[in-house]
Coordinates of C-alpha atoms in Angstrom, one line a residue:
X1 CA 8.1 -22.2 13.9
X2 CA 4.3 -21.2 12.2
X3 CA 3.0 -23.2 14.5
X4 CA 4.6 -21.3 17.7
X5 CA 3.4 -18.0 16.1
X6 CA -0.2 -19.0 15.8
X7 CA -0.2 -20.1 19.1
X8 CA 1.6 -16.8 20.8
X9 CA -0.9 -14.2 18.5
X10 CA -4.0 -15.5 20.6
X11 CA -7.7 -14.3 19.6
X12 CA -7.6 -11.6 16.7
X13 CA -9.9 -8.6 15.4
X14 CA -10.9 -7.3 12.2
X15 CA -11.6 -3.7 11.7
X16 CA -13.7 -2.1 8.5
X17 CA -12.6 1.7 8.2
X18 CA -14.9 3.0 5.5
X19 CA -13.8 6.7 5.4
X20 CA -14.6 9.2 2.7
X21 CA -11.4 8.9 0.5
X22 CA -10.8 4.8 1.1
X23 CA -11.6 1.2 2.6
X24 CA -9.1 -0.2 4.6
X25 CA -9.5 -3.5 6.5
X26 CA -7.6 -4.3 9.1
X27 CA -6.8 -7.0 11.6
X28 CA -5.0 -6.4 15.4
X29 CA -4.0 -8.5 18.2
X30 CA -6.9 -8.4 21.1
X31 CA -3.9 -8.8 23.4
X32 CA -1.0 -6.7 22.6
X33 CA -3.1 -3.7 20.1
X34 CA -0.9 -4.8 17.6
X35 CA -1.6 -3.9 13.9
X36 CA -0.9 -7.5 12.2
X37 CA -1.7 -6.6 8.1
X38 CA -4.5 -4.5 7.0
X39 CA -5.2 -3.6 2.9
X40 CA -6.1 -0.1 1.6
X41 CA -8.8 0.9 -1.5
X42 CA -8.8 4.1 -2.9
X43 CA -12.6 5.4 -2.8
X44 CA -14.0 7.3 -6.0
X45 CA -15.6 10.2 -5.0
X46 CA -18.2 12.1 -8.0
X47 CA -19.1 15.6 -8.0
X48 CA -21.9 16.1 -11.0
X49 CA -22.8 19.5 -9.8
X50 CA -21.5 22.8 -8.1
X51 CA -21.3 21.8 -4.5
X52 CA -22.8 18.0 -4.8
X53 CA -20.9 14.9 -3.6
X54 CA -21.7 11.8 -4.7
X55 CA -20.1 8.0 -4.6
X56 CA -21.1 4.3 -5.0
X57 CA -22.4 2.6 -2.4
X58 CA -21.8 -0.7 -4.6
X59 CA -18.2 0.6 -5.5
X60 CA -17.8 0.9 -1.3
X61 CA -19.3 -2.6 -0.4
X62 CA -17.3 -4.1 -3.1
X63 CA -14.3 -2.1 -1.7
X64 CA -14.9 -3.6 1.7
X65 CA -14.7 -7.2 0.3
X66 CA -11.6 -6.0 -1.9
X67 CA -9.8 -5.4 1.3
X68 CA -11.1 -8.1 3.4
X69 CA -10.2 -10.5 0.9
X70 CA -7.2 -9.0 0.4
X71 CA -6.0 -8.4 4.5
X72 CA -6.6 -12.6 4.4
X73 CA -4.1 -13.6 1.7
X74 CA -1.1 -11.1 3.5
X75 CA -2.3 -13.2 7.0
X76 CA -2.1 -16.1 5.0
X77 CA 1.4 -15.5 3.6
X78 CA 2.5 -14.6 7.4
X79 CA 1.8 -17.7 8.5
X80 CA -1.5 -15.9 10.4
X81 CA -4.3 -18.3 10.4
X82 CA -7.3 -16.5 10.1
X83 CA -9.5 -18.6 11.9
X84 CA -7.9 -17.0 15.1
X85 CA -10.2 -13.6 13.7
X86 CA -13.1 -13.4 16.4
X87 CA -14.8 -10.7 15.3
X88 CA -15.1 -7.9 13.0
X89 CA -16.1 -4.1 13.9
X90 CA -17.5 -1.3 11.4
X91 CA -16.4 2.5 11.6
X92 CA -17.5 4.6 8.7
X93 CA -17.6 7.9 7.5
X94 CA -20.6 9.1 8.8
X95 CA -23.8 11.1 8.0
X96 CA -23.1 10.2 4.3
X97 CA -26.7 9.3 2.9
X98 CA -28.0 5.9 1.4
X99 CA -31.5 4.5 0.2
X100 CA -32.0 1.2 -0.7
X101 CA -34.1 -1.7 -2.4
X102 CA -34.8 -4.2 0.6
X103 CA -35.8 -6.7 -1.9
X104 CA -33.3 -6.6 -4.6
X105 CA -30.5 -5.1 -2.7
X106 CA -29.6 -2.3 -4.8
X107 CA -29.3 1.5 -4.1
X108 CA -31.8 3.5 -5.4
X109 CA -29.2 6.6 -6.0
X110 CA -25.7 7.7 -5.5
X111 CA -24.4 7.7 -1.5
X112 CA -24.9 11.6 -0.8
X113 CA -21.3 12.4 1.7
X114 CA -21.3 15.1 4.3
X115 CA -19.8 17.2 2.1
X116 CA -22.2 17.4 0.1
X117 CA -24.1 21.3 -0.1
X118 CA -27.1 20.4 -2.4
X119 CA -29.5 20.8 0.7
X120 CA -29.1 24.5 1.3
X121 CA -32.3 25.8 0.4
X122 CA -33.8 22.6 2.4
X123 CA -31.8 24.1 5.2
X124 CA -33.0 27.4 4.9
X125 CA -36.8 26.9 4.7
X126 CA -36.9 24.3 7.3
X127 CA -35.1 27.1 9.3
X128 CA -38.3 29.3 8.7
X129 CA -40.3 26.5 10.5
X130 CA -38.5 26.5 13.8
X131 CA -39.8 29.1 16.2
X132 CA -37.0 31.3 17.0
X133 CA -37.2 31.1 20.9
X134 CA -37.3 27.1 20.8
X135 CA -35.1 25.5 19.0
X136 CA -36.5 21.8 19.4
X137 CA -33.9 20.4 16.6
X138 CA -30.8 21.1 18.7
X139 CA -32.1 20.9 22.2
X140 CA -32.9 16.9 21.0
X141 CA -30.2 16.4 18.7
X142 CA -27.1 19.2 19.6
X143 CA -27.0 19.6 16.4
X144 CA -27.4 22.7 14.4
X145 CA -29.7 22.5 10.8
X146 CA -27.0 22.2 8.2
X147 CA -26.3 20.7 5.0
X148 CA -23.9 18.4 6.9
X149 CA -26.6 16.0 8.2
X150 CA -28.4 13.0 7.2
X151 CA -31.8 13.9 7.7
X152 CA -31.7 17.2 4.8
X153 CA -29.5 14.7 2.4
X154 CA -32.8 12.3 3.0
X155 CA -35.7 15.2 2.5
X156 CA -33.9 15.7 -0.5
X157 CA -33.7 12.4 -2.0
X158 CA -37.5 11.8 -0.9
X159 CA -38.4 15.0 -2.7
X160 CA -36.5 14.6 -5.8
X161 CA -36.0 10.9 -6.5
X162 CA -38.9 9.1 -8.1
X163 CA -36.9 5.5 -7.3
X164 CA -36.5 6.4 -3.6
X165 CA -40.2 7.8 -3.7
X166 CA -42.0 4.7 -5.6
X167 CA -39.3 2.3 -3.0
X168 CA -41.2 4.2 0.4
X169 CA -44.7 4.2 -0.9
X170 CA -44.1 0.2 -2.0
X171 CA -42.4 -0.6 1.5
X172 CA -38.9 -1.5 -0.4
X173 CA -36.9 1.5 0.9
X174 CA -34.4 0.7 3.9
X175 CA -32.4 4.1 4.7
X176 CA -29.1 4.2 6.2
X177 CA -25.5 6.0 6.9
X178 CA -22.8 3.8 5.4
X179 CA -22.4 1.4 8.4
X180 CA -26.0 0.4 8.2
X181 CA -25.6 -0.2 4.2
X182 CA -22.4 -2.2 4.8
X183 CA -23.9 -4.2 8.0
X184 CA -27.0 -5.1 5.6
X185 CA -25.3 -6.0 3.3
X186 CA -22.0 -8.0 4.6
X187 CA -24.9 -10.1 7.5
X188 CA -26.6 -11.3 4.2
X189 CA -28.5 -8.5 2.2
X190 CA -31.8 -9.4 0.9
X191 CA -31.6 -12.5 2.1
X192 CA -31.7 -11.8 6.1
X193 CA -29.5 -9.0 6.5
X194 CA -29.3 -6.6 9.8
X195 CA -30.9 -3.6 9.7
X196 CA -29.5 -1.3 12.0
X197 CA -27.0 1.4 13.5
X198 CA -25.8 2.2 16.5
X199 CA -25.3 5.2 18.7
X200 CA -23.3 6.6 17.5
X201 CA -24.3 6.8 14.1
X202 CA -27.7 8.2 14.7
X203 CA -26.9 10.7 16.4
X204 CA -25.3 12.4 13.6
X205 CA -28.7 11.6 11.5
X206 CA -30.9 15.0 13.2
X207 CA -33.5 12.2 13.7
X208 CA -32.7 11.0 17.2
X209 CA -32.8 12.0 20.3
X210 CA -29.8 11.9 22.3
X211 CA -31.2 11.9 25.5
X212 CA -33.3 9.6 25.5
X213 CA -31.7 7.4 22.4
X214 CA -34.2 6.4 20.2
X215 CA -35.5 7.8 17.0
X216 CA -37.8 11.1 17.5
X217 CA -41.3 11.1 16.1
X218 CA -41.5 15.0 16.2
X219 CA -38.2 15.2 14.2
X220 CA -39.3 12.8 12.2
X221 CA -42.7 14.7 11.4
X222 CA -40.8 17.6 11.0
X223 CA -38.3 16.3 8.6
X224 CA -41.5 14.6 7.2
X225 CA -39.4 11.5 7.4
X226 CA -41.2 7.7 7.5
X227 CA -40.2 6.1 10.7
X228 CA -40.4 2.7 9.1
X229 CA -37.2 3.4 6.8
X230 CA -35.1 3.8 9.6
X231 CA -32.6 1.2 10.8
X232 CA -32.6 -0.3 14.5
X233 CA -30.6 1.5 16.6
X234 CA -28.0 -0.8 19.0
X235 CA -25.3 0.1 21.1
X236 CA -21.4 0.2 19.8
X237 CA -20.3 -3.0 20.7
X238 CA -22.7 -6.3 20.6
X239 CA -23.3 -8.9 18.1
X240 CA -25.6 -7.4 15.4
X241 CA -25.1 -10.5 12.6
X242 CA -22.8 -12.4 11.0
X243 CA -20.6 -12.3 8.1
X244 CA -22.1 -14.3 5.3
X245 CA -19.8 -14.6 3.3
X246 CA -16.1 -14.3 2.0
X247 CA -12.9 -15.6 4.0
X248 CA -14.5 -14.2 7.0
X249 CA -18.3 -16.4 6.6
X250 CA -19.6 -17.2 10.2
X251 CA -17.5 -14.1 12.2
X252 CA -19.9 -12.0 14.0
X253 CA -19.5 -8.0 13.4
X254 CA -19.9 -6.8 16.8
X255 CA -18.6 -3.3 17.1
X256 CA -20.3 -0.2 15.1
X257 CA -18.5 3.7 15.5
X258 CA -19.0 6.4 13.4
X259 CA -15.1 7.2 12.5
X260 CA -14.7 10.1 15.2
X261 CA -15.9 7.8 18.2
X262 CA -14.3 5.5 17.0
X263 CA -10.9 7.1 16.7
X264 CA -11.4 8.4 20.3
X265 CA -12.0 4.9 21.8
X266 CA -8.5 3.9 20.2
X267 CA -7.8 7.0 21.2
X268 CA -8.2 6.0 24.5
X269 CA -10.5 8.7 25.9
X270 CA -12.4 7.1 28.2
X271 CA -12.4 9.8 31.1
X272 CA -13.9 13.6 31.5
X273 CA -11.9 16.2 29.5
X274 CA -9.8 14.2 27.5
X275 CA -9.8 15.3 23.6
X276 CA -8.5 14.0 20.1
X277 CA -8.3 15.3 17.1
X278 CA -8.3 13.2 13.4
X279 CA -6.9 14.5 10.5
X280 CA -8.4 12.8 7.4
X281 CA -10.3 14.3 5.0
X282 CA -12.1 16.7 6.9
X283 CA -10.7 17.5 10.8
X284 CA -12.5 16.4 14.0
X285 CA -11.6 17.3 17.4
X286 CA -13.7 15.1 20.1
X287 CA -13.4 16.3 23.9
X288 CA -15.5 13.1 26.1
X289 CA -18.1 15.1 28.5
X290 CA -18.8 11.5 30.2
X291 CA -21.9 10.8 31.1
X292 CA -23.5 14.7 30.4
X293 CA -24.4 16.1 27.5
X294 CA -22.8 19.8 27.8
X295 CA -24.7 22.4 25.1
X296 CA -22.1 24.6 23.4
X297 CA -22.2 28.2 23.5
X298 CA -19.5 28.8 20.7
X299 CA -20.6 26.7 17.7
X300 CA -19.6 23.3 18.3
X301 CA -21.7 20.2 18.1
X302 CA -22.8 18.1 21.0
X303 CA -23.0 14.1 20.1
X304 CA -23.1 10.5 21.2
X305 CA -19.5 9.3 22.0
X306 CA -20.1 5.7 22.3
X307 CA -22.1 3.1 24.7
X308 CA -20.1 -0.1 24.8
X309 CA -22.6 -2.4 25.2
X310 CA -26.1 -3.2 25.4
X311 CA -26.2 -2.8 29.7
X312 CA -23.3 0.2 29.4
X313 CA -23.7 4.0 29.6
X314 CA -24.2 6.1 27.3
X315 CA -20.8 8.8 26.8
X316 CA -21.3 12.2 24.9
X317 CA -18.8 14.9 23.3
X318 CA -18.1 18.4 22.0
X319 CA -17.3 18.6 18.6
X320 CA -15.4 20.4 16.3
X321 CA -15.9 19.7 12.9
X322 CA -13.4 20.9 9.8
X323 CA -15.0 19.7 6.2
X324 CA -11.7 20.8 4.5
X325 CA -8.2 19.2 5.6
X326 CA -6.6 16.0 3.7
X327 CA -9.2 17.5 1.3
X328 CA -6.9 20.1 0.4
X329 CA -4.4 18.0 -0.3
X330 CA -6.2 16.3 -2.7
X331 CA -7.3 18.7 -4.4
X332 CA -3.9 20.2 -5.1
X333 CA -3.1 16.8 -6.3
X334 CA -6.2 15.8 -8.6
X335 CA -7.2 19.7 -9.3
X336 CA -4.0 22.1 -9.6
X337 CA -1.5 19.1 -10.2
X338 CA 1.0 20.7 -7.7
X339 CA 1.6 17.6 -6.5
X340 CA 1.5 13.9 -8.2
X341 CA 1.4 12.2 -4.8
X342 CA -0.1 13.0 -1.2
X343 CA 3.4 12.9 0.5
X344 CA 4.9 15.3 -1.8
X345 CA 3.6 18.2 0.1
X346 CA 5.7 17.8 3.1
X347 CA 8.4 18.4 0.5
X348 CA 7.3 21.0 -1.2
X349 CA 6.5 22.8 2.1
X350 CA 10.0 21.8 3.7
X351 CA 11.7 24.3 1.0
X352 CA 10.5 27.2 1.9
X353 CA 9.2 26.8 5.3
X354 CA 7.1 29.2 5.4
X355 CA 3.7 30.7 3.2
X356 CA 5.8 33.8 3.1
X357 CA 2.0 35.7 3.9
X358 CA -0.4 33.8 1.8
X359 CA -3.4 32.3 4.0
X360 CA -5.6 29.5 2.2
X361 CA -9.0 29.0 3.2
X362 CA -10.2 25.9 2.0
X363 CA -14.1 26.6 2.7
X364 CA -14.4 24.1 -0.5
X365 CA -18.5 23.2 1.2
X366 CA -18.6 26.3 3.3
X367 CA -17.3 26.9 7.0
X368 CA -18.4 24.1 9.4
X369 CA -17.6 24.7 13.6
X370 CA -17.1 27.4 14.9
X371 CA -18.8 28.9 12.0
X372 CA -21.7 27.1 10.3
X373 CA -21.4 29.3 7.0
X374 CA -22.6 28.0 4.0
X375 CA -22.0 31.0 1.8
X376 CA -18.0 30.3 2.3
X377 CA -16.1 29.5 -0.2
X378 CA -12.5 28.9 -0.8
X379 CA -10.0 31.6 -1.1
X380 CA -6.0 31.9 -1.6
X381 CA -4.8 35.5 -0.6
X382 CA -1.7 37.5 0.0
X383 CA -0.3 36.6 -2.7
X384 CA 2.7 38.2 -4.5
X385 CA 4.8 37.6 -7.5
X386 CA 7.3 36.0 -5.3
X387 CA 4.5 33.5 -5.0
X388 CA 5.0 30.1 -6.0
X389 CA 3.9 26.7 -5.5
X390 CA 5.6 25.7 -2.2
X391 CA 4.3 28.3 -0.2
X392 CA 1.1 27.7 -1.6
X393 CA 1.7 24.3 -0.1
X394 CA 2.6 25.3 3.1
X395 CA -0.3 27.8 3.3
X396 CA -2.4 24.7 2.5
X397 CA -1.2 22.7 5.4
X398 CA -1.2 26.2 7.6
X399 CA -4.9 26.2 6.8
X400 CA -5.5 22.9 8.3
X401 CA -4.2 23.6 11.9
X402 CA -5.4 27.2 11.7
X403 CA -8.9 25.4 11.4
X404 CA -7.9 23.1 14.3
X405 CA -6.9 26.3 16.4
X406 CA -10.9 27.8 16.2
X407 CA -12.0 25.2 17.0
X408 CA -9.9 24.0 20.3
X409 CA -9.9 27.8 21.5
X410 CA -14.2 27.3 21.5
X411 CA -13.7 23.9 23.1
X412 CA -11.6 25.4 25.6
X413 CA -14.6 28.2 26.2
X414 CA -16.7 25.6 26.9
X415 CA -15.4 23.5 28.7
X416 CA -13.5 25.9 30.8
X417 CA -10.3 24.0 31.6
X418 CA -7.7 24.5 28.3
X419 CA -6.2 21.3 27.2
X420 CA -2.6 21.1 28.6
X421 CA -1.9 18.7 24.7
X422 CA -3.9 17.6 22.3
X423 CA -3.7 13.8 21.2
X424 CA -3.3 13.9 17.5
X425 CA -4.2 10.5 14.7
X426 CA -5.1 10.1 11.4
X427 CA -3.5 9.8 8.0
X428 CA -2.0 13.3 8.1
X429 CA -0.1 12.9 11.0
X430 CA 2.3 11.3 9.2
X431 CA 3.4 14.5 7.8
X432 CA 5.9 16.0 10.7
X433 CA 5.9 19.9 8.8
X434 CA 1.9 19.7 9.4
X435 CA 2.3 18.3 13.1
X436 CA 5.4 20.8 13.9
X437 CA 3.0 23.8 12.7
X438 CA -0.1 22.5 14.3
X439 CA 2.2 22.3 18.3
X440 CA 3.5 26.3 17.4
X441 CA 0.0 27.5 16.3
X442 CA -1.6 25.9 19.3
X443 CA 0.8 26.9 21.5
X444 CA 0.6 23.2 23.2
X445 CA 2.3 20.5 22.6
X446 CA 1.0 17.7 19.9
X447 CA 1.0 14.0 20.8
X448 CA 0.6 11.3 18.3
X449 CA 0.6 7.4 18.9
X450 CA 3.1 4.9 17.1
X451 CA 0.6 3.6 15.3
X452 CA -2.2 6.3 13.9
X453 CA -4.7 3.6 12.7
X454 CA -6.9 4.7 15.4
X455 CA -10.0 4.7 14.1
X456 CA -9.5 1.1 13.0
X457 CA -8.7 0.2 16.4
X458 CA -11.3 1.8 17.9
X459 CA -13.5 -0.2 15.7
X460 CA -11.8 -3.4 17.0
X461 CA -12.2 -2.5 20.2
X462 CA -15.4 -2.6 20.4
X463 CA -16.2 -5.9 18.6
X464 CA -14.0 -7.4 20.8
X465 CA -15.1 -6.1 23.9
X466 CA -18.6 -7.4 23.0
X467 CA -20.4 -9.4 24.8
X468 CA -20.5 -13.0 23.1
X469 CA -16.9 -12.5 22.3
X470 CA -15.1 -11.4 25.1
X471 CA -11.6 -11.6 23.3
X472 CA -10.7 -7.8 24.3
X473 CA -10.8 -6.5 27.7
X474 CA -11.9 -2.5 28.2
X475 CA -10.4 -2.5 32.0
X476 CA -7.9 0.5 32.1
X477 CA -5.5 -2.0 33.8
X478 CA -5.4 -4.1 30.5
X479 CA -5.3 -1.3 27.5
X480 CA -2.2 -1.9 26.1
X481 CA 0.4 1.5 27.0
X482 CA 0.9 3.0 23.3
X483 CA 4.4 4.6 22.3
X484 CA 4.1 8.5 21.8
X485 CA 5.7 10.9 19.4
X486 CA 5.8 14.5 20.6
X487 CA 5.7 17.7 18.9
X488 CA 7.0 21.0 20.9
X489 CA 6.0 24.4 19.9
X490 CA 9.4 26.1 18.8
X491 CA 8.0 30.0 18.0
X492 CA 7.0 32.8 20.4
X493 CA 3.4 32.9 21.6
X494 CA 3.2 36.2 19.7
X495 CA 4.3 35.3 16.5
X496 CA 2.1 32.5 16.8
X497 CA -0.8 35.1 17.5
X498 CA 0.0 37.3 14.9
X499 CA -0.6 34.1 12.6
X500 CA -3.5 33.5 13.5
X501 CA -4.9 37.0 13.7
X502 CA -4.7 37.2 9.9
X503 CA -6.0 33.7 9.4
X504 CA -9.0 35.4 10.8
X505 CA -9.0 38.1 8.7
X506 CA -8.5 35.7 5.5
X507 CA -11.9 33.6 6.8
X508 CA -14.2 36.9 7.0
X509 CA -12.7 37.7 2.7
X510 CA -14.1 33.7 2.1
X511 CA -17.5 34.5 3.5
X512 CA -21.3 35.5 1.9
X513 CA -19.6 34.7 -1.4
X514 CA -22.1 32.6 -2.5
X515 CA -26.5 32.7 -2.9
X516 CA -28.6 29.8 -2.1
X517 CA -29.8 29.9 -5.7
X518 CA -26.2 29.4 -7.4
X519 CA -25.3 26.7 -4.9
X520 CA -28.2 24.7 -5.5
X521 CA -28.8 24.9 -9.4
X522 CA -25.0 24.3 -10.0
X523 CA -25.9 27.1 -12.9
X524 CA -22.8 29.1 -14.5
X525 CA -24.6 32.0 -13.3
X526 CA -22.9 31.3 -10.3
X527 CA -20.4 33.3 -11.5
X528 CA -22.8 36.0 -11.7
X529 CA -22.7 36.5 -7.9
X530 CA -19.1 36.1 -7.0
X531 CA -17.1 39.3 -6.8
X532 CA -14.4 40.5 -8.8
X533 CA -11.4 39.1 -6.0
X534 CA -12.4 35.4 -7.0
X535 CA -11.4 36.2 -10.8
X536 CA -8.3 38.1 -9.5
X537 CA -7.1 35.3 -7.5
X538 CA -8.2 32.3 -9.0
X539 CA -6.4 33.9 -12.2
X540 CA -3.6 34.3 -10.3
X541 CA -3.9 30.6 -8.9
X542 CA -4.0 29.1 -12.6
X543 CA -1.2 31.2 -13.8
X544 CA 1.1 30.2 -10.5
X545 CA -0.4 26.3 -11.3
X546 CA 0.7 26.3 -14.9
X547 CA 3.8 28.1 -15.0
X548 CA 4.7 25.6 -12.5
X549 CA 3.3 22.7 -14.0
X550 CA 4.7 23.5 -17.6
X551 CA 8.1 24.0 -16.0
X552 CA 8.3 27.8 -16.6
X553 CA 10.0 29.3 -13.0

């Protein structure tokens, strides 16, 4: 009976997502798209200043061998022989920041994520330098100069890490995002290991050009950035290395995404106009330009989407990017203890179904797309004595697809044509409250797969599309058809407008709250230049939290 089974799986593909919150690893069926066993690892995640965010790289490489490991022994105890796994792909959380030893294979700091705001002042005197009628950074990257990007996380550790400094001047320092780290690392470190990224992964770095897909020596001077530290860059799906060791020893990775391209190859989105939005911990909403790079006019970002192989065309995107959504959640968890688990929200939102007028803004690291503001920061208002924590939990998950709405309303400027649905995946859409409110706040329905693990399988993909491996074929004849769950809107178009409208007005209240100087220094005078609605509201938020938490209704 094992034996039949082997024999009917065919070729399998493993899939490393490294997000910002976990490591999962994952192995499908090449054939049928079919998620076989996968293992999850919760990611730490320090913050040792006012606005910094920090974690291991060590803790996330030894996460990715937790869960490979792990994956292996559930095959195993399937009757799943592992030798049928072909290949391996790599998507990853992307623009977070490393520096390493080439020689001894450590990190010579902490990763710095995305999230992270520590580069503001970087941002704005860099800013001075570029001449206001020529914007060179974003005309070669379509990207705008924010914290958000690799290349500012990378000044900064140059200019304020002795290790990193003493590493470049010696020739030991090898930079990457956390798929070049991992890739290093897992094709044998030290002792051989691959250094390099692909596509899709640079392109979020503000180092490389997107037109003509290599690394940019004037953003590079400018950036004051040594070309040598950077990694190769390859295309999304050929054999970069193999694994060297573990379970998997000998299986080549072939298959590199940052997490949002990846998530819209398993998304599907191979043609003009076709979108997707991820809801992890921040939100991303990808619409696939093909083969033309289209500049934005209304504050989104234009990127690489993928190139799926060596000899293939390159794809771009608009972007939307949200730094605040299963973040929220989180934080209500680990920082107001409204909830003791993720899922409980749904719950807790369920009860009263509606914020009864409170808007959250989670501008936690400032406004990203359509915005770019880095003086946000978070706000909860509206709030009366009829208050309490469940409409502060619905508000919460209101906040997320009143995000999503800014952004798809500029996507829809321009691009021209308004998306008829939007294709929805991630974690989050597990939760039917937040994908019911996000279909009657668009205003169009919501479309979710079967199975969400999209970004994994986009990863997968990839490897097994590569060529070498050959075990997964990319013709549209031969994707797999994926079940659909869909989401109607059920409230008038203008109470859905009225919604929003005051979402709006709860965004301008989070803005200019906060000065380059308190940011950076992570000073308590930080205090000093917040006005007096923070103490009134964050008050009133503690008071709500405890009064809940100690019981008292």
């Amino acid at each position: 009976m094992a034996a039949a089974k082997k024999a009917v799986l065919g070729p399998l593909v493993g899939a490393v997502d490294q997000g910002t919150s976990s490591t999962r690893f994952l192995v499908f069926n090449s054939k049928t798209a079919e998620l076989l066993s996968h293992h999850q690892v919760e990611i730490k995640q320090e913050f040792p200043r006012e606005g910094w965010v920090e974690q291991d790289p060590k803790e996330i490489l030894q996460s990715v061998y937790e869960c490979i490991e792990k994956t292996c022994e559930k095959l195993g105890q399937l009757n799943i022989d592992i030798s049928n796994i072909k290949a391996i792909g790599v998507s990853n959380q992307r623009e977070t920041t490393v520096v390493w030893d080439k020689l001894t294979g450590e990190p010579l700091y902490n990763a710095v994520v995305w999230l992270d705001l520590r580069t503001q002042s970087t941002v704005e005197n860099l800013s001075k330098r570029i001449p206001g009628n020529n914007n060179f950074v974003k005309s070669k990257t379509g990207l705008p100069l924010s914290t958000y990007f690799s290349a500012v996380k990378l000044r900064w550790l140059l200019d304020n890490v002795r290790k990193v400094q003493r590493a470049v001047e010696e020739d030991r320092a090898l930079f990457g995002t956390i798929d070049s780290w991992l890739i290093w690392s897992l094709t044998g470190g030290a002792n051989g290991g691959v250094h390099c990224t692909d596509v899709t992964n640079a392109s979020r770095t503000m180092l490389f050009n997107i037109h003509s897909l290599e690394w940019d020596k004037e953003l590079c001077e400018f950036f004051e950035i040594p070309m040598k530290i950077l990694p190769n860059v390859r295309s999304s799906s050929e054999i970069y290395g193999l694994m060297k060791a573990g379970a998997l020893e000998g299986v080549p990775i072939s298959g590199c995404l940052g997490d949002q391209s990846a998530a819209l190859v398993g998304q599907m989105c191979f043609q003009d106009g076709q979108a997707k939005n991820t809801y992890g911990t921040g939100c991303f909403l990808l619409c696939n330009t093909g083969r033309k790079c289209v500049f934005s006019e209304h504050g989104l970002l234009t990127t690489v989407a993928y190139k799926l192989g060596r000899d293939k065309p390159v794809y771009y995107a608009l972007e939307g990017s949200v730094a605040i959504a299963g973040a929220v959640i989180r934080w209500l968890r680990d920082n107001l203890g409204i909830i003791k688990t993720s899922e409980e929200i749904e719950k807790l939102a369920k009860e009263v179904g509606t914020s009864y007028g409170c808007y959250f803004v989670p501008a936690f690291s400032g406004l990203y797309a359509p915005y770019w503001e880095p003086s946000a920061r978070g706000i909860i208002c509206g709030l009366t004595q009829f208050t309490n924590k469940c409409h502060i939990a619905f508000a919460a998950l209101e906040a997320v697809c009143f995000q999503t709405r800014e952004i798809l309303d500029a996507m829809n400027r321009d691009c021209g044509i308004p998306l008829s649905h939007l294709q929805v995946d991630g974690g989050m859409t597990n939760n039917k409250i937040l994908m019911q409110l996000q279909a009657d706040i668009l205003y169009i329905p919501v479309v979710k797969p079967s199975m969400p693990e999209t970004t994994a399988l986009g990863a997968a993909m990839a490897a097994g599309a590569a060529e070498g491996v050959g075990v997964w074929s990319l013709e549209p004849e031969d994707l797999s058809a994926v079940t659909m769950e869909r989401f109607e809107p059920q409230i008038n178009a203008e109470e859905s407008e009225i919604r929003y409208s005051t979402w709006k007005k709860a965004v301008m209240k989070s803005v200019g709250w906060v000065t380059t100087q308190s940011s950076e220094s992570g000073d308590p005078s930080i205090f000093c230049s917040l006005p007096l609605g923070f103490f009134i509201v964050s008050s009133m938020v503690m008071l709500i939290g405890a009064r809940y938490i100690s019981g008292i209704p």
